PDB file of C-alpha atoms in Angstrom:
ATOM      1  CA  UNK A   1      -5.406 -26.625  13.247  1.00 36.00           C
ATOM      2  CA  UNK A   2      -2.776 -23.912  11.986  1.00 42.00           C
ATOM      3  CA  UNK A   3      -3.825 -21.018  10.293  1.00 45.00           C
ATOM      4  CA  UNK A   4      -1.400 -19.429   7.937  1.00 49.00           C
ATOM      5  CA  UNK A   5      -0.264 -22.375   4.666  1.00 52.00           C
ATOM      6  CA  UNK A   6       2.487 -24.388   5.745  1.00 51.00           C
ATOM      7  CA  UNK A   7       6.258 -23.668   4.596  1.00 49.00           C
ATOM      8  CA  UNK A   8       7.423 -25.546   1.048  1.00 52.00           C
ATOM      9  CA  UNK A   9      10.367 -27.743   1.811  1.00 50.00           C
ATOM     10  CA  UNK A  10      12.847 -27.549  -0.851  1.00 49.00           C
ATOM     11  CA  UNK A  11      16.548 -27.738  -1.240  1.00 48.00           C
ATOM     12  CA  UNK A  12      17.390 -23.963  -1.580  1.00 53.00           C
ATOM     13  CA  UNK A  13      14.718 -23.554   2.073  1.00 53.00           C
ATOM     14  CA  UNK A  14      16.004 -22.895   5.161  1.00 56.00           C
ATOM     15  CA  UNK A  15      12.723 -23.338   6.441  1.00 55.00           C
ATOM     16  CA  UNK A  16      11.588 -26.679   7.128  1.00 62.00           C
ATOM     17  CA  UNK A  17       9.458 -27.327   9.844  1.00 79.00           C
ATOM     18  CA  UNK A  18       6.122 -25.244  11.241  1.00 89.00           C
ATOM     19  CA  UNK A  19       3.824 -22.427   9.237  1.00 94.00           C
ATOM     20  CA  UNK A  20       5.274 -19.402   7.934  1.00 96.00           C
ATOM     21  CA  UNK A  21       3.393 -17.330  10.858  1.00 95.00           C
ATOM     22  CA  UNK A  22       5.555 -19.578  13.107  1.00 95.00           C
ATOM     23  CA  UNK A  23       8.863 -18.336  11.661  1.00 96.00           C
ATOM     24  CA  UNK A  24       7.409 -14.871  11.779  1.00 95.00           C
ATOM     25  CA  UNK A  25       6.984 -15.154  15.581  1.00 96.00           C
ATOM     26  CA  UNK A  26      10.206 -16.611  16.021  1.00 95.00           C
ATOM     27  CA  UNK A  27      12.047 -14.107  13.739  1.00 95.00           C
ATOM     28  CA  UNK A  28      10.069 -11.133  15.876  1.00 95.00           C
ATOM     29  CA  UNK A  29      11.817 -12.934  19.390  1.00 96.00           C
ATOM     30  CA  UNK A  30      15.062 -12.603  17.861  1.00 95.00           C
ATOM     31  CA  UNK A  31      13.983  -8.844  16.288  1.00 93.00           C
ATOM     32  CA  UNK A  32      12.495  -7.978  20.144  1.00 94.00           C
ATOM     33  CA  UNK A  33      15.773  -9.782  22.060  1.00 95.00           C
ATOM     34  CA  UNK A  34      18.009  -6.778  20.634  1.00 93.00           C
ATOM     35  CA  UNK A  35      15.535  -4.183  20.397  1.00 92.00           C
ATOM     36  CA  UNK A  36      15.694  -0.998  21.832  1.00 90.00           C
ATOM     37  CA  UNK A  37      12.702   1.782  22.254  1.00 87.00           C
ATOM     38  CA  UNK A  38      13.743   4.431  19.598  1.00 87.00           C
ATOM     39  CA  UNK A  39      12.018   6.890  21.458  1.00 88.00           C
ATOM     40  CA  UNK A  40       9.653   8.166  18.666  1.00 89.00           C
ATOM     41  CA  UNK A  41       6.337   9.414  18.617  1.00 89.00           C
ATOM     42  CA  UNK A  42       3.834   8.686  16.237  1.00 92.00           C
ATOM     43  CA  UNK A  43       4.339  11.774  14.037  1.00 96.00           C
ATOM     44  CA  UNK A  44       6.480  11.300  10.760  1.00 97.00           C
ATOM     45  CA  UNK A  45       9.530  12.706  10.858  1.00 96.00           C
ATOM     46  CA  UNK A  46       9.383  13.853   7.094  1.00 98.00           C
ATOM     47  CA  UNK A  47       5.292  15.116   8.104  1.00 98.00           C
ATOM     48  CA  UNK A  48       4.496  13.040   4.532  1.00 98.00           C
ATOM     49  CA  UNK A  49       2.662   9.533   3.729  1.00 98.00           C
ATOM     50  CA  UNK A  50       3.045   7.413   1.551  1.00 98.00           C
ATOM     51  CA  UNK A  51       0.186   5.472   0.159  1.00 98.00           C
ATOM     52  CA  UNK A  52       1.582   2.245  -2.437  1.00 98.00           C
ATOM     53  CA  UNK A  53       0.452  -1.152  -3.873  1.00 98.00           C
ATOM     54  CA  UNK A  54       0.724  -3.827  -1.255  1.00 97.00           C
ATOM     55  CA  UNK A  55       3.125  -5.537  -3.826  1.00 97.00           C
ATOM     56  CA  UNK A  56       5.801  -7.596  -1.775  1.00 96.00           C
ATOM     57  CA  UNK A  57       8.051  -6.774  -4.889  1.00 96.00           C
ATOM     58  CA  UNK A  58       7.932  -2.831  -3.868  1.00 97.00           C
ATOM     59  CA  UNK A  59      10.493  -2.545  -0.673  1.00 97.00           C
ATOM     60  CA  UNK A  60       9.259   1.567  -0.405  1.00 97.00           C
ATOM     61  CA  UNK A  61      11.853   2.544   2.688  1.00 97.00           C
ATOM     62  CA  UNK A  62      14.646   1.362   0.295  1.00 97.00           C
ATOM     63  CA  UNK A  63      13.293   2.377  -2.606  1.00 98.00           C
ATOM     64  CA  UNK A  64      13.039   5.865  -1.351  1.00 98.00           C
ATOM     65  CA  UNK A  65      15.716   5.963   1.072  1.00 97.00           C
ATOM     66  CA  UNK A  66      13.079   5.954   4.345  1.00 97.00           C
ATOM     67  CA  UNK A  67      14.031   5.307   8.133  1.00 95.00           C
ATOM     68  CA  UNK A  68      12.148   3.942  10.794  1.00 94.00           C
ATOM     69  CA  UNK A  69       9.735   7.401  11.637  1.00 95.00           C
ATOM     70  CA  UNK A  70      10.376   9.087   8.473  1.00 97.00           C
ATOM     71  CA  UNK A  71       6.576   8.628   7.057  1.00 98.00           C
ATOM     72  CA  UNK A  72       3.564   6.286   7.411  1.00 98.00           C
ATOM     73  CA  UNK A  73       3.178   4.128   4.857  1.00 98.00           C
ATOM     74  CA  UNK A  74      -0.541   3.077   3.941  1.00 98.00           C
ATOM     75  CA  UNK A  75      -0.789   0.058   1.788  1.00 98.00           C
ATOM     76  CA  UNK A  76      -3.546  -1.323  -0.113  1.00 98.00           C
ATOM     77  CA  UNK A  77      -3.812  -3.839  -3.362  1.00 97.00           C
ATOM     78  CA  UNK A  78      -3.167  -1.580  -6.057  1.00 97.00           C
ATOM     79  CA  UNK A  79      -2.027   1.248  -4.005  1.00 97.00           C
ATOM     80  CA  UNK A  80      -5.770   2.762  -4.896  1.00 95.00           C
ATOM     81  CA  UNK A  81      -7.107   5.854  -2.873  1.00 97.00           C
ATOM     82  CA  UNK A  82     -10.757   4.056  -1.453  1.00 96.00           C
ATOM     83  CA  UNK A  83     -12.578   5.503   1.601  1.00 96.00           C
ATOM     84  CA  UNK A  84     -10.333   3.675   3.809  1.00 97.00           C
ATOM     85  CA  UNK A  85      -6.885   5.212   2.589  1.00 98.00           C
ATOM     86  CA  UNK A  86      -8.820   8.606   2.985  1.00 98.00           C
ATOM     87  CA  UNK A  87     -10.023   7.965   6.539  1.00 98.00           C
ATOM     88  CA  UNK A  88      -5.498   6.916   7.018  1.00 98.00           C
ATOM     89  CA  UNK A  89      -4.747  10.323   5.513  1.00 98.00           C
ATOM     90  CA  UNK A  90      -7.279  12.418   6.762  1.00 98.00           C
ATOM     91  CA  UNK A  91      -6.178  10.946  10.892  1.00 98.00           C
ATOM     92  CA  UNK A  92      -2.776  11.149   9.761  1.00 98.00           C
ATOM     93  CA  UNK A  93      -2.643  14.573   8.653  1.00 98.00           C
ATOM     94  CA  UNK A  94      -5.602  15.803  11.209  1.00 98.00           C
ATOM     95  CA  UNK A  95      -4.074  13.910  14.177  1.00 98.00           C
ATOM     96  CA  UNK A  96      -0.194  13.362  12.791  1.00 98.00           C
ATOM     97  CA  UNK A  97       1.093  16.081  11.063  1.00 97.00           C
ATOM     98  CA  UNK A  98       1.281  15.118   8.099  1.00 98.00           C
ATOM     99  CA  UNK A  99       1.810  17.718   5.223  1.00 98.00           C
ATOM    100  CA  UNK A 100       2.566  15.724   2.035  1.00 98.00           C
ATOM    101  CA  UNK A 101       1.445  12.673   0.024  1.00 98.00           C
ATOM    102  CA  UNK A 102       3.047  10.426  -2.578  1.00 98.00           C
ATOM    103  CA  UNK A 103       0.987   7.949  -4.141  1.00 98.00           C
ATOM    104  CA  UNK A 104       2.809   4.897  -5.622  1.00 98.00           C
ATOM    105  CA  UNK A 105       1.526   2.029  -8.048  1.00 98.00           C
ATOM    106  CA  UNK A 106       3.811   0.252 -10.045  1.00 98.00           C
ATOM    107  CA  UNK A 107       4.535  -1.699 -13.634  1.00 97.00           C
ATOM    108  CA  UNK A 108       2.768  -5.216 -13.640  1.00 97.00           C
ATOM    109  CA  UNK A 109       0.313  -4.584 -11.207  1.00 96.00           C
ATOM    110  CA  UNK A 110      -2.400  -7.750 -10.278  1.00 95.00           C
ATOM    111  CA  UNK A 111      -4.814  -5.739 -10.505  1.00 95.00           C
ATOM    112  CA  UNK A 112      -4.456  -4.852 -14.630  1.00 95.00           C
ATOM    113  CA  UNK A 113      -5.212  -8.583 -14.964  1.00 93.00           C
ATOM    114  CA  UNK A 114      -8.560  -8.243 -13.109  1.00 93.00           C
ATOM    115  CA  UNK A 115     -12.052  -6.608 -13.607  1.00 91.00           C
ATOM    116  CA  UNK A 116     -15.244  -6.269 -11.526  1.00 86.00           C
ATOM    117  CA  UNK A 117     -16.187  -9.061 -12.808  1.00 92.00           C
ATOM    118  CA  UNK A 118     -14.151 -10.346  -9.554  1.00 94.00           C
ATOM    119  CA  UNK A 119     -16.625  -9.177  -7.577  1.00 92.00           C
ATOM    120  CA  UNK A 120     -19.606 -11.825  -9.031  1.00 93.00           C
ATOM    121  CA  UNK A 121     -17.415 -14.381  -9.160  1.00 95.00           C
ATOM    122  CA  UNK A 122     -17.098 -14.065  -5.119  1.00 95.00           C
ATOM    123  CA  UNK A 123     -20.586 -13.505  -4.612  1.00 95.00           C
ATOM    124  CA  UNK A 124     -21.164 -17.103  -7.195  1.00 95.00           C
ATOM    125  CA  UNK A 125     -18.762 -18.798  -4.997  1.00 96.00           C
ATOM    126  CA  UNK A 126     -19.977 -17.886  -1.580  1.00 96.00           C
ATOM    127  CA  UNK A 127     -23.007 -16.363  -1.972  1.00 95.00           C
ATOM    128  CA  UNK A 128     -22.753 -12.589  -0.787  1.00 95.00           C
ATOM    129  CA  UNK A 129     -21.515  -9.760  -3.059  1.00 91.00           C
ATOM    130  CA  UNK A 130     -18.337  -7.970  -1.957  1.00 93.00           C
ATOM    131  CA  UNK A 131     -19.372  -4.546  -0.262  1.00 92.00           C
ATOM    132  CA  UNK A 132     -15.965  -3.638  -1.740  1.00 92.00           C
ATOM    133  CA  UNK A 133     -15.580  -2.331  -5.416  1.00 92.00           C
ATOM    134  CA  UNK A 134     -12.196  -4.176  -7.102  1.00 94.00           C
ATOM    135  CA  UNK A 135     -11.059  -0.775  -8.395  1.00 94.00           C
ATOM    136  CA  UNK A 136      -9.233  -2.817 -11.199  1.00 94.00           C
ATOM    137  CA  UNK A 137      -7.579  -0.745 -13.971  1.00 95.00           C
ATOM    138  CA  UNK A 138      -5.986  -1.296 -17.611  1.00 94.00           C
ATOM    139  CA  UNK A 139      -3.991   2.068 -17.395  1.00 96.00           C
ATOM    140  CA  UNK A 140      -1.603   2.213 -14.634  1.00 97.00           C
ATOM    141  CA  UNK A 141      -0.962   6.102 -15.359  1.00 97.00           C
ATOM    142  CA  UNK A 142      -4.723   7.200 -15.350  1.00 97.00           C
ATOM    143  CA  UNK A 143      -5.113   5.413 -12.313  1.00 97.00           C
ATOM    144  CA  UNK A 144      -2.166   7.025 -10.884  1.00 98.00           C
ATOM    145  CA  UNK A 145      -3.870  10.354 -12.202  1.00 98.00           C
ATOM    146  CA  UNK A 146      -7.488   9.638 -10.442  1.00 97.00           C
ATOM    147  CA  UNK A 147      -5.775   8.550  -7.194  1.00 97.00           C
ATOM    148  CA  UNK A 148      -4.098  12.067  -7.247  1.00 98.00           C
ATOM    149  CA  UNK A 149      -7.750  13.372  -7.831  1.00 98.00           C
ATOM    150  CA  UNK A 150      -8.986  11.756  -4.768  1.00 98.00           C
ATOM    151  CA  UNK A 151      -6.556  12.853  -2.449  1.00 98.00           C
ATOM    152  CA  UNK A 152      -6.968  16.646  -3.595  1.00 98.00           C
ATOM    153  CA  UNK A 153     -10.564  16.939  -3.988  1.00 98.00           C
ATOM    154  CA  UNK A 154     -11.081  15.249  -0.450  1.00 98.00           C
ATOM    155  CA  UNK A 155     -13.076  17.654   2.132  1.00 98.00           C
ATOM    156  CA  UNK A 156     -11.762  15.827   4.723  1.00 98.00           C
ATOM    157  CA  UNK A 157      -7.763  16.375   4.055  1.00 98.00           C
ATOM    158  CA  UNK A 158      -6.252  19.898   4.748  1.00 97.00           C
ATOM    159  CA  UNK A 159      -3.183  19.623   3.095  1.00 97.00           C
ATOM    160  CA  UNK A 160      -3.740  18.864  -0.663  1.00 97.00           C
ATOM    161  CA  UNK A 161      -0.773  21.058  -2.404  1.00 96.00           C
ATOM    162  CA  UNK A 162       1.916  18.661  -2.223  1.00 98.00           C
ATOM    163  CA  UNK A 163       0.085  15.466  -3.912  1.00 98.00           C
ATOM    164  CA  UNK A 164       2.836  13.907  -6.048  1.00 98.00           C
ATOM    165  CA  UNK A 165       2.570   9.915  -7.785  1.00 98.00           C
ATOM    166  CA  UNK A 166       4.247   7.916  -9.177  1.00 98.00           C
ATOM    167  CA  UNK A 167       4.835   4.448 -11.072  1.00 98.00           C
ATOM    168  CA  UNK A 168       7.355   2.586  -9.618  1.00 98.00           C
ATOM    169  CA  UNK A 169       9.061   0.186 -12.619  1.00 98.00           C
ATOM    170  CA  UNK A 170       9.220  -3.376 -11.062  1.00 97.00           C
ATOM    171  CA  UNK A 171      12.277  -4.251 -13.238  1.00 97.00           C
ATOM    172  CA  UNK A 172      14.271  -1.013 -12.696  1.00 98.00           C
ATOM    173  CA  UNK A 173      13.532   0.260  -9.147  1.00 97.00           C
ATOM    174  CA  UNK A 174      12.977   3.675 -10.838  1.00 98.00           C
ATOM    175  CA  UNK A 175      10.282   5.727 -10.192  1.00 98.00           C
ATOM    176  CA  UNK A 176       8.269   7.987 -13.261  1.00 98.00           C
ATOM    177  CA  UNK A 177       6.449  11.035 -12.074  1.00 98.00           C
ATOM    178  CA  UNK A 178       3.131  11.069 -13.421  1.00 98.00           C
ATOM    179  CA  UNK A 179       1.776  14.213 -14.755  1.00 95.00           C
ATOM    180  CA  UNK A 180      -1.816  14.953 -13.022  1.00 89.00           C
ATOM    181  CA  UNK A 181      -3.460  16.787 -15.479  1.00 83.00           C
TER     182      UNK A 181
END
């Protein structure tokens, strides 16, 4: 029994054979075969965090012109502030260093398609409600404008000034400050 989906075949595939999670782990011995300790600690170099949709259309080191240490990158479906993005900042600012925080969602989001109404269709299916709320939205800006809200009105995050998001434009690779007020 494998558990990650088997790999399409296909013409234009250079994967044939085995799970994806198979050509992970065999992309990782080739990655660890000519790796070298950087000789980093677990501080940011840049002392900021970066909290974004989990969108595998959003590549955020290029898209921002990150390296490997500059930042910690938190990652969530929608790139929503919950509890558990606040418990990430709070340890990485408290513990890490961290000073700054740019939120990014982004144009087409999955989660403008969906509503809480997610939530009893789980609980129909298997029969236990999601302790988790969807936080599903029809206005990527607003939402971009609460996360903000989060993040600053949090008692357990000391560094609140430098809050900046954005909505990152799937088609263009541009980003759009959004205004917080």
């Amino acid at each position: 029994m494998t558990t990650s989906a088997s790999v399409p075949a296909g013409p234009q595939d250079a994967i044939t054979e085995g799970t994806v999670t198979d050509h992970l782990v065999e992309a990782n011995e080739q990655y660890a075969a000519a790796f070298s300790d950087p000789g980093m600690d677990a501080r940011p170099v840049l002392h900021v965090a970066v909290v974004a949709c989990m969108d595998a259309r959003l590549d955020l080191h290029a898209a921002l012109g990150l390296e490997l240490g500059d930042c910690h990158t938190i990652r969530n479906a929608g790139g929503v502030v919950t509890d558990d993005v606040i418990r990430s900042l709070t340890i990485s600012q408290r513990a890490l260093g961290t000073r700054s925080v740019v939120l990014i969602h982004h144009t087409g989001c999955g989660l403008e398609s969906l509503t809480e109404e997610f939530r009893h269709e789980l609980e129909m299916e298997v029969g236990q409600r999601p302790a988790w709320a969807v936080e599903a939205f029809r206005d990527v800006d607003q939402d971009v404008r609460q996360s903000m809200q989060r993040v600053r009105t949090s008692p357990f995050l000391v560094h609140t000034d430098d809050v900046r998001g954005f909505v990152f434009d799937v088609k263009t690779g541009l980003l759009r400050e959004i205004d917080p007020s």
